[in-house]
Amino acid sequence: MSVTDPELPAPGVRADAAQEALHDRIAADSLTSRRDYLRIVATVSGGLAVGGIGVASGILHRHGDGEGVPPLKKVADRIEPGESLAFRYPGDEDRAIAVRMEDGTLAGYSAVCTHLACAVLWRKERGSEGELYCPCHEGVFDARTGEVTAGPPPRGLPKVILVEQPDGSVWAVGTTRSGESLQEGYCRERGAGGPLCARLESGGPETPGRSERSERT
């Protein structure tokens, strides 16, 4: 058995034909890649557009849209100043966030941006009190009120009503809609005829958590 060198392609027509076939194959692959790329871009752009229209028109799920009275849910054993905690409330599909500011103020919000429903994050290092931030389109919300301070979100974040018990545990007891006060949201969901709502309407503390805690001490 002998080993021979590979046979070189014959010059002329066969070499030219091989080169043309290779060129056609590369061109076809490039065209397919471009088509795939354009298809992906169109799909993503269309999805963002449809999502924006859906959120704006109320077609897609919004935080706290479920029917009935929301459950009472323990969020944490304790939240220290300067800390935040992500959780789900009132339903398993509803992203929420609790924030304890350095002065001890406890606030809860939907963690779904009101622009295109991206996740909202807590940035403690920004400003004197931190901020709630949506990285998708640079939306910024005030940590103390949930109102929009920068970016494209059309309205503030809905609030999650938090109650702090004497043992330091934090419970979620209700939600508000955008622009609705804690009192309005709590009484709408729990019923305006209760003693807590009656006291709030007469000028008592706005935050249900403070009122309920004072009743237990």
PDB file of N, CA and C in Angstrom, residues 34 39 72-73 100 103-104 126 129-130 151 165 168 173 176 179 198 206 210 212-213:
ATOM      1  N   ARG A  34     -29.023  37.185   7.717  1.00  0.00           N
ATOM      2  CA  ARG A  34     -29.658  38.498   7.730  1.00  0.00           C
ATOM      3  C   ARG A  34     -31.158  38.375   7.942  1.00  0.00           C
ATOM      4  N   ARG A  39     -35.756  38.974  11.449  1.00  0.00           N
ATOM      5  CA  ARG A  39     -36.930  38.345  12.051  1.00  0.00           C
ATOM      6  C   ARG A  39     -36.907  38.506  13.570  1.00  0.00           C
ATOM      7  N   LEU A  72     -53.924  38.386  54.083  1.00  0.00           N
ATOM      8  CA  LEU A  72     -52.904  38.915  54.984  1.00  0.00           C
ATOM      9  C   LEU A  72     -51.684  38.018  54.851  1.00  0.00           C
ATOM     10  N   LYS A  73     -50.535  38.614  54.582  1.00  0.00           N
ATOM     11  CA  LYS A  73     -49.350  37.801  54.309  1.00  0.00           C
ATOM     12  C   LYS A  73     -48.148  38.345  55.069  1.00  0.00           C
ATOM     13  N   ARG A 100     -37.221  49.886  53.804  1.00  0.00           N
ATOM     14  CA  ARG A 100     -37.130  50.599  55.080  1.00  0.00           C
ATOM     15  C   ARG A 100     -36.067  51.678  54.913  1.00  0.00           C
ATOM     16  N   ASP A 103     -34.539  56.607  58.165  1.00  0.00           N
ATOM     17  CA  ASP A 103     -35.243  57.204  59.295  1.00  0.00           C
ATOM     18  C   ASP A 103     -36.301  56.265  59.881  1.00  0.00           C
ATOM     19  N   GLY A 104     -36.365  55.030  59.377  1.00  0.00           N
ATOM     20  CA  GLY A 104     -37.298  54.051  59.901  1.00  0.00           C
ATOM     21  C   GLY A 104     -38.595  53.935  59.132  1.00  0.00           C
ATOM     22  N   ARG A 126     -28.532  55.841  45.768  1.00  0.00           N
ATOM     23  CA  ARG A 126     -28.887  56.997  44.958  1.00  0.00           C
ATOM     24  C   ARG A 126     -29.657  58.024  45.780  1.00  0.00           C
ATOM     25  N   GLU A 129     -32.253  59.295  50.056  1.00  0.00           N
ATOM     26  CA  GLU A 129     -33.142  58.255  50.555  1.00  0.00           C
ATOM     27  C   GLU A 129     -33.219  57.034  49.649  1.00  0.00           C
ATOM     28  N   GLY A 130     -32.349  56.968  48.642  1.00  0.00           N
ATOM     29  CA  GLY A 130     -32.434  55.882  47.681  1.00  0.00           C
ATOM     30  C   GLY A 130     -33.541  56.141  46.683  1.00  0.00           C
ATOM     31  N   GLY A 151     -37.814  59.655  33.650  1.00  0.00           N
ATOM     32  CA  GLY A 151     -38.050  58.586  32.690  1.00  0.00           C
ATOM     33  C   GLY A 151     -39.474  58.560  32.150  1.00  0.00           C
ATOM     34  N   GLN A 165     -45.888  44.747  63.161  1.00  0.00           N
ATOM     35  CA  GLN A 165     -46.393  44.286  64.439  1.00  0.00           C
ATOM     36  C   GLN A 165     -45.411  44.633  65.571  1.00  0.00           C
ATOM     37  N   GLY A 168     -41.931  43.280  65.525  1.00  0.00           N
ATOM     38  CA  GLY A 168     -41.073  43.670  64.415  1.00  0.00           C
ATOM     39  C   GLY A 168     -41.413  43.016  63.096  1.00  0.00           C
ATOM     40  N   VAL A 173     -51.139  43.774  53.957  1.00  0.00           N
ATOM     41  CA  VAL A 173     -52.573  43.646  54.264  1.00  0.00           C
ATOM     42  C   VAL A 173     -53.470  44.192  53.154  1.00  0.00           C
ATOM     43  N   THR A 176     -53.005  49.418  46.885  1.00  0.00           N
ATOM     44  CA  THR A 176     -53.684  50.599  46.351  1.00  0.00           C
ATOM     45  C   THR A 176     -53.475  50.650  44.845  1.00  0.00           C
ATOM     46  N   GLY A 179     -52.034  56.458  42.377  1.00  0.00           N
ATOM     47  CA  GLY A 179     -52.669  57.705  42.762  1.00  0.00           C
ATOM     48  C   GLY A 179     -53.625  57.584  43.928  1.00  0.00           C
ATOM     49  N   ALA A 198     -63.245  54.182  59.803  1.00  0.00           N
ATOM     50  CA  ALA A 198     -63.970  55.280  60.424  1.00  0.00           C
ATOM     51  C   ALA A 198     -63.005  56.222  61.138  1.00  0.00           C
ATOM     52  N   GLU A 206     -52.901  58.020  58.745  1.00  0.00           N
ATOM     53  CA  GLU A 206     -53.262  57.517  57.428  1.00  0.00           C
ATOM     54  C   GLU A 206     -52.824  56.075  57.240  1.00  0.00           C
ATOM     55  N   ARG A 210     -49.753  51.713  61.336  1.00  0.00           N
ATOM     56  CA  ARG A 210     -49.564  52.451  62.576  1.00  0.00           C
ATOM     57  C   ARG A 210     -50.777  52.303  63.475  1.00  0.00           C
ATOM     58  N   GLU A 212     -53.106  49.850  63.508  1.00  0.00           N
ATOM     59  CA  GLU A 212     -53.248  48.512  64.025  1.00  0.00           C
ATOM     60  C   GLU A 212     -52.205  48.220  65.095  1.00  0.00           C
ATOM     61  N   ARG A 213     -51.011  48.752  64.913  1.00  0.00           N
ATOM     62  CA  ARG A 213     -49.995  48.522  65.918  1.00  0.00           C
ATOM     63  C   ARG A 213     -50.329  49.206  67.210  1.00  0.00           C
TER      64      ARG A 213
END
